[in-house]
XYZ file of C-alpha atoms in Angstrom:
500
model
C 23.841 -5.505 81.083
C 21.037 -7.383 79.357
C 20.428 -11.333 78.101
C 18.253 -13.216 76.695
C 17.544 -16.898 75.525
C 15.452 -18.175 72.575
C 14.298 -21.407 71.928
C 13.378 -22.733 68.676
C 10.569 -25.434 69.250
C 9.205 -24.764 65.280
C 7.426 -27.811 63.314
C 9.397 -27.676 60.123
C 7.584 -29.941 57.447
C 8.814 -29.249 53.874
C 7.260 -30.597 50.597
C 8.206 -31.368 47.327
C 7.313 -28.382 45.062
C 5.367 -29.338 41.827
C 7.669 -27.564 38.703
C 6.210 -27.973 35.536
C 7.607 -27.609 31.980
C 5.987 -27.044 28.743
C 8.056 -28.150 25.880
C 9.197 -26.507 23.106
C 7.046 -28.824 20.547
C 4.385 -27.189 18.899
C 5.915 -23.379 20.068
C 9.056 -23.327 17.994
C 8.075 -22.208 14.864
C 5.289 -19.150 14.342
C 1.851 -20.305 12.951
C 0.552 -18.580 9.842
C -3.644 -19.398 9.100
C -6.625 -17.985 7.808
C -9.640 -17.391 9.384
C -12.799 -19.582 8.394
C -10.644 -21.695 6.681
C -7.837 -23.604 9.148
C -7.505 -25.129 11.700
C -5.605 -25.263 14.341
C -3.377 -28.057 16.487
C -1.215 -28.093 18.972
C -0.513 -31.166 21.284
C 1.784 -29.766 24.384
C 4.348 -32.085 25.822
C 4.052 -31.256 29.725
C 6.870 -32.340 32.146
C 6.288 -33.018 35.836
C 8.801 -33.183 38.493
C 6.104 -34.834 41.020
C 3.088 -35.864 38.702
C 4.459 -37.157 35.601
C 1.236 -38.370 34.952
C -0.390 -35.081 35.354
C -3.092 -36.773 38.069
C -3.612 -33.865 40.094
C -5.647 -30.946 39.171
C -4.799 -28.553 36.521
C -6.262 -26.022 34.514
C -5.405 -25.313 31.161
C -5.489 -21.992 28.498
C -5.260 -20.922 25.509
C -5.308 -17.337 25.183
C -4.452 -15.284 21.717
C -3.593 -11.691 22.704
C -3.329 -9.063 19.337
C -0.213 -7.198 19.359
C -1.375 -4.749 16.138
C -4.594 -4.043 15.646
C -5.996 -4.155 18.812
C -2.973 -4.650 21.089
C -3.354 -5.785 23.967
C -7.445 -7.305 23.131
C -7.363 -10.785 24.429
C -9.493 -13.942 23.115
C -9.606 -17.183 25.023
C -9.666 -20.318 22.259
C -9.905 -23.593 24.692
C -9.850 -24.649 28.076
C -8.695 -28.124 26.779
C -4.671 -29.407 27.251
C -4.966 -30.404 23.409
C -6.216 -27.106 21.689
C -8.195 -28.175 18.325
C -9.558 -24.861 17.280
C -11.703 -24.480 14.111
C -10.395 -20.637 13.612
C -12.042 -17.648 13.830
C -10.105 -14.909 15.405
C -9.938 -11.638 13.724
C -7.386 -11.041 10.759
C -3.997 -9.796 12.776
C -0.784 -10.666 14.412
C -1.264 -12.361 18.155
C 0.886 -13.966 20.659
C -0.793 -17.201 21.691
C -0.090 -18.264 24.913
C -0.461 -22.277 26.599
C -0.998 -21.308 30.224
C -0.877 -24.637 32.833
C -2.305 -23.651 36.322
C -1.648 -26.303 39.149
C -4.380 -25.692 41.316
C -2.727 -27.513 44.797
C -0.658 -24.547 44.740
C -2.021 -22.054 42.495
C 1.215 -21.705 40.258
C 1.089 -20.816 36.753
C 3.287 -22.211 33.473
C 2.986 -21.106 30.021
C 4.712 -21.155 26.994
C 3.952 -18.786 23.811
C 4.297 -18.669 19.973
C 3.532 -16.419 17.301
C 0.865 -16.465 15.354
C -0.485 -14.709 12.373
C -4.456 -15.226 11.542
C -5.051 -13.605 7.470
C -8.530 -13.601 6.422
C -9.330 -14.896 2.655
C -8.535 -10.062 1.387
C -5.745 -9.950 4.045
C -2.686 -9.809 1.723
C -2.604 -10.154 -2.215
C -2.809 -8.202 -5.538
C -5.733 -6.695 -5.429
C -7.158 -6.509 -9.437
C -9.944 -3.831 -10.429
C -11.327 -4.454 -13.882
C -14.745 -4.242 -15.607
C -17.135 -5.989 -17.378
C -18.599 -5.996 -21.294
C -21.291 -3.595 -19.606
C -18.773 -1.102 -18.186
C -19.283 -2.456 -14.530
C -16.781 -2.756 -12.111
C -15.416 -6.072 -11.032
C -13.035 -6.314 -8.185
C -10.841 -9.489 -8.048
C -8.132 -10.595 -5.602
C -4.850 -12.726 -6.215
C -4.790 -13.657 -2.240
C -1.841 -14.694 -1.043
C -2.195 -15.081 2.749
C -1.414 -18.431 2.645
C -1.857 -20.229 -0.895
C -2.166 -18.323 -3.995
C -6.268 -17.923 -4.943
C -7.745 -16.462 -7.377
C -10.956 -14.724 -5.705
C -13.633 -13.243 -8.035
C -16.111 -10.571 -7.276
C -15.206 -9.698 -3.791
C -17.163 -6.699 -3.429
C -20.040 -7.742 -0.824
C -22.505 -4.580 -0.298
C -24.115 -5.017 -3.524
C -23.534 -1.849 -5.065
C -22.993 -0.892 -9.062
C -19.882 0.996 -10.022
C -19.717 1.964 -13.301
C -16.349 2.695 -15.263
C -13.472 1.779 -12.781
C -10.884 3.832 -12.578
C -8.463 2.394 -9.611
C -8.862 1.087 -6.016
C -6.480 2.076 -2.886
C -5.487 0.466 0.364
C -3.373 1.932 2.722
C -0.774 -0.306 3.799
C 0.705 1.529 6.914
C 0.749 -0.663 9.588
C 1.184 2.021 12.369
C -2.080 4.069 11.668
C -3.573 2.294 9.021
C -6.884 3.603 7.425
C -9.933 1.281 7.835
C -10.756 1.541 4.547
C -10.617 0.096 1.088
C -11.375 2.918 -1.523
C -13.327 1.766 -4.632
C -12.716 4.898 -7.316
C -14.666 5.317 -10.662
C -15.198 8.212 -13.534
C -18.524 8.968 -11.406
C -18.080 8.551 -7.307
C -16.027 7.290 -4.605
C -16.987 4.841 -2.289
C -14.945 3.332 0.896
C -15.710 -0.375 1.808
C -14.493 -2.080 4.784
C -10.883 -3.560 4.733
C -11.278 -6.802 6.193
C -15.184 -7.841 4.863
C -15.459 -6.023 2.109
C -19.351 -6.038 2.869
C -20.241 -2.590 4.401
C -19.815 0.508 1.937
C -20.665 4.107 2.594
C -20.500 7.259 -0.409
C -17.198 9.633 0.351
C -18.067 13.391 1.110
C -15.763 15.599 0.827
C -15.862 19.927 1.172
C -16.603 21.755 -2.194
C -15.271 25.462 -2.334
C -17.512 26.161 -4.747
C -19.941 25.321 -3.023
C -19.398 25.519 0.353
C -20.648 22.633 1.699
C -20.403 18.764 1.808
C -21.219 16.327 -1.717
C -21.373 13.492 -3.112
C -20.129 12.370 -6.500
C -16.701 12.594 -5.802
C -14.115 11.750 -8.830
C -10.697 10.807 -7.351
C -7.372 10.215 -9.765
C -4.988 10.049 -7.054
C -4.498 8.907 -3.415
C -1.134 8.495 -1.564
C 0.162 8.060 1.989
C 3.912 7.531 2.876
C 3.741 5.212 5.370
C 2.138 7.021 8.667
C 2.123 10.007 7.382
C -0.948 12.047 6.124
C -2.766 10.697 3.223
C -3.539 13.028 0.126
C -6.225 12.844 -2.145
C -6.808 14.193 -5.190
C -10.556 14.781 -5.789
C -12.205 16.909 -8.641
C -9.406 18.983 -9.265
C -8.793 19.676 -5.905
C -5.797 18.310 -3.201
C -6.934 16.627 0.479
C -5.129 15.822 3.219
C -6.919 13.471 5.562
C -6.148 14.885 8.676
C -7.971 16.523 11.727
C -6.014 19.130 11.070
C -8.151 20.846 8.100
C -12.042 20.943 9.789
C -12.203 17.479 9.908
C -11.564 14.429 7.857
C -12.060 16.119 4.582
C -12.289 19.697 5.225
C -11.238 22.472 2.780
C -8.734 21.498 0.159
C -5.269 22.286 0.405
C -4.395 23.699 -3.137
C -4.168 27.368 -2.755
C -1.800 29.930 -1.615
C -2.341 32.183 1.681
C -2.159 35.860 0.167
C -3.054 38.688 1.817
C -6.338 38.627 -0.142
C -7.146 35.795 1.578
C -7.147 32.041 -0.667
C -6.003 31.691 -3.755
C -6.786 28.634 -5.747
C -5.460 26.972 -8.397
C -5.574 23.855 -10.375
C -3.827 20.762 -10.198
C -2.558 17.943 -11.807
C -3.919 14.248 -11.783
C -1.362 12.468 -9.989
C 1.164 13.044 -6.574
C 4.809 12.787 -6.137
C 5.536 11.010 -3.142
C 9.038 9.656 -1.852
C 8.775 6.005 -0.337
C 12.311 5.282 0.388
C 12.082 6.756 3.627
C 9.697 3.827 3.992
C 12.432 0.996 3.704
C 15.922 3.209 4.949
C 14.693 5.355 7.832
C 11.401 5.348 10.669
C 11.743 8.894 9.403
C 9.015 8.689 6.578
C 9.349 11.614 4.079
C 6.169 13.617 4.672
C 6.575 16.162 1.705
C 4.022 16.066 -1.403
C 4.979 17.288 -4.764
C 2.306 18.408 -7.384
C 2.094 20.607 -10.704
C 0.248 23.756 -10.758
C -2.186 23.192 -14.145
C -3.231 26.976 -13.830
C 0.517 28.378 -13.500
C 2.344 26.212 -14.883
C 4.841 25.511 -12.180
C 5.789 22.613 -9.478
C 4.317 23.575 -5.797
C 4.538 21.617 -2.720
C 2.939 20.597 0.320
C 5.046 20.782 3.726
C 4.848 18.698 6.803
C 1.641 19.669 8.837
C 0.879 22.618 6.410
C -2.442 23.455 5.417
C -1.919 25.404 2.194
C 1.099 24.816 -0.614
C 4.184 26.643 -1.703
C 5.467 27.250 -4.916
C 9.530 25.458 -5.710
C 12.066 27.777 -5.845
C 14.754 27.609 -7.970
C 18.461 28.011 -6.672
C 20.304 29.992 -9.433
C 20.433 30.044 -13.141
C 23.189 27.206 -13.172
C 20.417 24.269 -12.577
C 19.390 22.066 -15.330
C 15.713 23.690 -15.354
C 13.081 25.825 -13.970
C 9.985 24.648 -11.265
C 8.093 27.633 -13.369
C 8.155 26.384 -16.967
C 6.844 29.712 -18.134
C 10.386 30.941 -17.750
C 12.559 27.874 -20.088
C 9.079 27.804 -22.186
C 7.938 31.320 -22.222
C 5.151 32.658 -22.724
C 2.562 29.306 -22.103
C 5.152 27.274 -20.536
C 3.985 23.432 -20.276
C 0.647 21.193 -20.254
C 0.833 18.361 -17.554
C 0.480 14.773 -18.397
C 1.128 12.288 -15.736
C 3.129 11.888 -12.423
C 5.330 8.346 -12.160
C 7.062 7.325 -8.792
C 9.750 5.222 -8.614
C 12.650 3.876 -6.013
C 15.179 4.953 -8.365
C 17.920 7.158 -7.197
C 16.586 7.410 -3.581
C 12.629 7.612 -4.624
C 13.255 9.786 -7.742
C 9.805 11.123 -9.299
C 9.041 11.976 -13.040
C 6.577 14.064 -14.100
C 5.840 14.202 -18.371
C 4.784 17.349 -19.606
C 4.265 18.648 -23.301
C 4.772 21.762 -25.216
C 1.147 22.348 -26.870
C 3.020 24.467 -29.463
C 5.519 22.260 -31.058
C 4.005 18.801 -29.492
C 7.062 17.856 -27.400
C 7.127 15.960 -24.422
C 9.572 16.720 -21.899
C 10.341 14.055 -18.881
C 11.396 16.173 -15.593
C 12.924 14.135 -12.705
C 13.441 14.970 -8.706
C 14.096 13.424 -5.553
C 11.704 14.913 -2.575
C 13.391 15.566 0.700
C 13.216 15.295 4.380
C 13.941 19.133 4.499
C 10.444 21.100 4.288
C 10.715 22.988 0.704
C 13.758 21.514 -0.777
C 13.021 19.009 -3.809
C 16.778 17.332 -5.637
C 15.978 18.256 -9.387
C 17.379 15.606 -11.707
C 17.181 16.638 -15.053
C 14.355 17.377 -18.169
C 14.667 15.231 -21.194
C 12.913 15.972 -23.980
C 11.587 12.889 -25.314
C 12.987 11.544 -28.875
C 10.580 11.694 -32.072
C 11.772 7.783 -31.964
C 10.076 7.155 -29.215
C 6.763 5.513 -30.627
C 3.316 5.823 -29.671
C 4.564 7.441 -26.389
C 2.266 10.732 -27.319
C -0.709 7.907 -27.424
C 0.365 5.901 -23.841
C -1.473 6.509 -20.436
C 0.792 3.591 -18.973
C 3.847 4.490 -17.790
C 6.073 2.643 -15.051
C 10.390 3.695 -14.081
C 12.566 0.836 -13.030
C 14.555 0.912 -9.637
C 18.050 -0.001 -10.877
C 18.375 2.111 -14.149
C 15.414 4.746 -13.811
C 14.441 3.205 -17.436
C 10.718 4.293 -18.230
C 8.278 1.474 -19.203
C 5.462 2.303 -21.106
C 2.934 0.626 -23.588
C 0.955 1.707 -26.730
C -2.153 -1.116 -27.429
C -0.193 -4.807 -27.730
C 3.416 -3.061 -27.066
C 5.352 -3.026 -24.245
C 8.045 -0.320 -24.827
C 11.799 0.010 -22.766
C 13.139 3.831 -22.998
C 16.411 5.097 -21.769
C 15.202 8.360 -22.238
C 18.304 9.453 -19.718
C 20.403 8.521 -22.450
C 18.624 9.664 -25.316
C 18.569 6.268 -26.700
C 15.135 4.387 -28.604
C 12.766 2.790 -27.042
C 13.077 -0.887 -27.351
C 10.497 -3.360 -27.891
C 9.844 -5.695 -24.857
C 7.418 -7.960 -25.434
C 3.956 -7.444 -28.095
C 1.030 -9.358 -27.232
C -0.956 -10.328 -29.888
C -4.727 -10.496 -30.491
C -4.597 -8.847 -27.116
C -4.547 -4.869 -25.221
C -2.157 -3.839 -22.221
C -4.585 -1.993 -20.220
C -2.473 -1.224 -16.609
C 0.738 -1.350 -15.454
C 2.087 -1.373 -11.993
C 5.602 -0.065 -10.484
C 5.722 -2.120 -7.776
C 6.946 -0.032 -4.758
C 4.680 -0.956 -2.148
C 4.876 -4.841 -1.879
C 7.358 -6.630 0.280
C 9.473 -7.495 -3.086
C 9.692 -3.683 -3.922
C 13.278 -3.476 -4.012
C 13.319 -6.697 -6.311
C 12.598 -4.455 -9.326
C 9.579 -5.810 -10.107
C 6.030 -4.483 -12.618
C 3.330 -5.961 -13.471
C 0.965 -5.669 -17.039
C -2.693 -6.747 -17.696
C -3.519 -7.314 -20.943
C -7.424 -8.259 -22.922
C -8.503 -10.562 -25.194
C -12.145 -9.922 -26.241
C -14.143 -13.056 -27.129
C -13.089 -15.002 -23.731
C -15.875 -16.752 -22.077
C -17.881 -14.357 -19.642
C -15.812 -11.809 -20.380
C -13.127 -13.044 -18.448
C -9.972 -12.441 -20.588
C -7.648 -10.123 -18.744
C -4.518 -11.347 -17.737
C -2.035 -10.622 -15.244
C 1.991 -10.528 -15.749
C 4.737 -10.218 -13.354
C 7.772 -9.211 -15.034
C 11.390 -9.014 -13.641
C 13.890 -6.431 -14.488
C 17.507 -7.493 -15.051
C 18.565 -3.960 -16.272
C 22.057 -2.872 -16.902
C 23.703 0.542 -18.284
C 23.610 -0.312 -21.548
C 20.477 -2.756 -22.154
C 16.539 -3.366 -20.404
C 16.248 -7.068 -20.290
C 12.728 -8.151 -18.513
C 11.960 -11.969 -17.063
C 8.125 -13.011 -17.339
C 7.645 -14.519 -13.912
C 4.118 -15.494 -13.829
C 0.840 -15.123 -15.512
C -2.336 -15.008 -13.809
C -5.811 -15.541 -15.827
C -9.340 -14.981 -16.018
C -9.730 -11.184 -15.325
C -12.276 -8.752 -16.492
C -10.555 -5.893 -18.356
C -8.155 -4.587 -15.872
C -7.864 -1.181 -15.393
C -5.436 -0.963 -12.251
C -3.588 -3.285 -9.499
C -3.279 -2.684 -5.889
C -1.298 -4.536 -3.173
C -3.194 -4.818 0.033
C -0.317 -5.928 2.823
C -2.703 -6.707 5.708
């Protein structure tokens, strides 16, 4: 039998423990500036159990951590309690934190808001035009904060000559780094954020077999992180590692068992971008038209070479291979439209070189690899004016109603219905030179285009405008709002939304 006494002769001295509190003043709301151009002020109220006065030693931080573009990439703005920061962080989203350190005891406080830096080309319409000399002007309705109107914002000091359209890609998961300036002649990529650095796009020539320069592009597309497509002298790219490279050999053919088969293409893509706005599920599928057969192919997820459509049975409204409802030539292509009609319906105009018809064909893309919803072909009315002559073609997203323009015209065609085009609006004195669906914008699902129009005569060539329209659309009518005009454009030849 054991026992055993124990006695406590411990000093016990306790102390008040310091517990600070940062208030929720000056953190409540998220912070939204632009680099270069605010500033920014914050003025923490602290709370001391034991120092009210804040006497004793402290530290203070403020720390801006990215949580997009670089996640994780940490920038220390002031060491100060007050932060009065001229800024200068990088264009992206950050968390800023307020960190209090009490050095008697070594505990830390903080507090953190959000906080969204845009540099002057973070977000806006960007507007490609050119000049009396045929020289390419870049402009830029910025919106990252206040609407401005920024002129020539091309900084590498480089001629383009005869604009054609300029591309951003707005995926924020894997976003390209690059702003792609496209004319009748070459292809250059400039920075995204500067604008400032610019380098020549290569890309592999068949033909050839090797790498060039001089690359005409009438098409890029990317549905949100998916691959990107390009469409480059005749020939399709994806932008992928998996092809030899960036831009390896181009993806139009089909895999016989003589080896490649190429063929030509159309101008323009078919993309589906409702996946974008239902589903994290993007639809990575690519439609196109086959020039040289006369039929509508495809590109599947992660494939390297396309695939004709195949048609169900006899019952469906028409063909993928026009050569078989138009027999022997079948149909010439015209232009590609995409639209968030119908869950992302597509058009694609063709014409009958024999008789001069157009026909309007419409599908849905899929999820499913190879499977495309056909819609129906409408063959356009001999009512429908100046639609032979247009280039500029847009589809609403209530009523699928196509929007085109012939020189001062804007033109609204039920062509589902067979009914006349309707006149919209005429601008006289003046030229519609672009249109824009807008799909890609965060108002995309407001039903939204936009129209630049020309006045020659205006002082330094300067007399494009800009025109955001509205659609109120119903079953039996196209009604259209003007929302805004902007002024004091070159010529515009094409818009483009830059999101970030």
């Amino acid at each position: 039998m054991f026992s055993s006494c124990f006695n406590d002769k411990g000093n016990y001295s306790y102390s008040v423990i310091n517990d600070i509190e940062i208030g929720e003043e000056g953190f409540s709301e998220p912070y939204t500036v632009r680099t270069d151009v605010d500033k920014l002020n914050i003025e923490p109220v602290i709370i001391s159990t034991t120092d009210p006065n804040l006497n004793e030693n402290y530290t203070y931080e403020w720390v801006a951590v990215s949580t997009l573009k670089s996640p994780s990439t940490r920038y220390t703005l002031s060491t100060d309690r007050i932060l009065n920061y001229d800024v200068k962080l990088p264009a992206d989203e950050y968390d800023l934190f307020f960190k209090v350190t009490d050095t008697n005891t070594g505990l830390v406080f903080s507090n953190d808001v959000s906080l969204t830096v845009n540099g002057s080309y973070t977000r806006g319409w960007m507007i490609v035009g050119n000049d009396d000399a045929g020289k390419l002007v870049l402009d830029m309705m910025s919106i990252s904060r206040d609407t401005l109107h920024l002129k020539n914002i091309l900084k590498a000091g480089i001629t383009h000559l005869d604009p054609t359209f300029v591309w951003v890609d707005n995926s924020l998961d894997s976003y390209d780094e690059y702003i792609y300036v496209c004319t009748k002649h070459h292809t250059y990529r400039y920075d995204r954020e500067g604008l400032d650095t610019a380098e020549e796009l290569q890309i592999f020539d068949p033909d050839s077999k090797g790498y060039r320069n001089n690359i005409v592009t009438s098409d890029i597309q990317r549905v949100k992180e998916k691959r990107s497509m390009f469409l480059c002298d005749g020939y399709a790219y994806v932008n992928t590692t998996l092809n030899e490279g960036e831009f390896g050999s181009p993806n139009n053919y089909y895999l016989t068992d003589a080896g490649y088969e190429y063929f030509s293409i159309g101008g323009k893509i078919a993309c589906n971008r409702t996946g974008e706005i239902t589903s994290a599920a993007a639809i990575d599928q690519y439609v196109l038209y086959n020039t040289s057969g006369k039929k509508f192919c495809y590109l599947r997820p992660l494939a390297k070479n396309m695939y004709d459509l195949l048609d169900k049975d006899s019952e469906e409204p028409y063909s993928w291979d026009t050569t078989k409802d138009f027999a022997p030539n079948g149909l010439e292509y015209v232009t590609t439209i995409n639209s968030l009609f119908s869950s992302g319906q597509s058009a694609t105009i063709l014409r009958n070189l024999s008789n001069g018809k157009y026909y309007i064909y419409t599908y849905a893309i899929t999820r499913q690899g190879g499977v495309v919803t056909k819609g129906g072909r409408y063959e356009v009315s001999t009512a429908a004016t100046g639609f032979g002559e247009s280039t500029l073609f847009s589809m609403t997203t209530r009523q699928g109603y196509l929007i085109y323009a012939v020189d001062n015209t804007l033109y609204g065609y039920d062509f589902r219905r067979n009914n006349h085009p309707v006149v919209l609006a005429t601008f006289p004195d003046e030229e519609i030179t672009a249109i824009n669906n807008d799909i890609i914008s965060e108002q995309q699902m407001e039903d939204n285009f936009y129209i630049a129009t020309y006045k020659k005569g205006a002082e330094e060539g300067r007399g494009g405008s800009v025109r955001k329209y509205s659609v109120a659309d119903t079953p039996e009518q196209i009604n259209i709002t003007e929302e805004l005009v902007w002024k004091g454009f070159p010529r515009v030849v094409s818009l483009c939304y830059k999101q970030f």
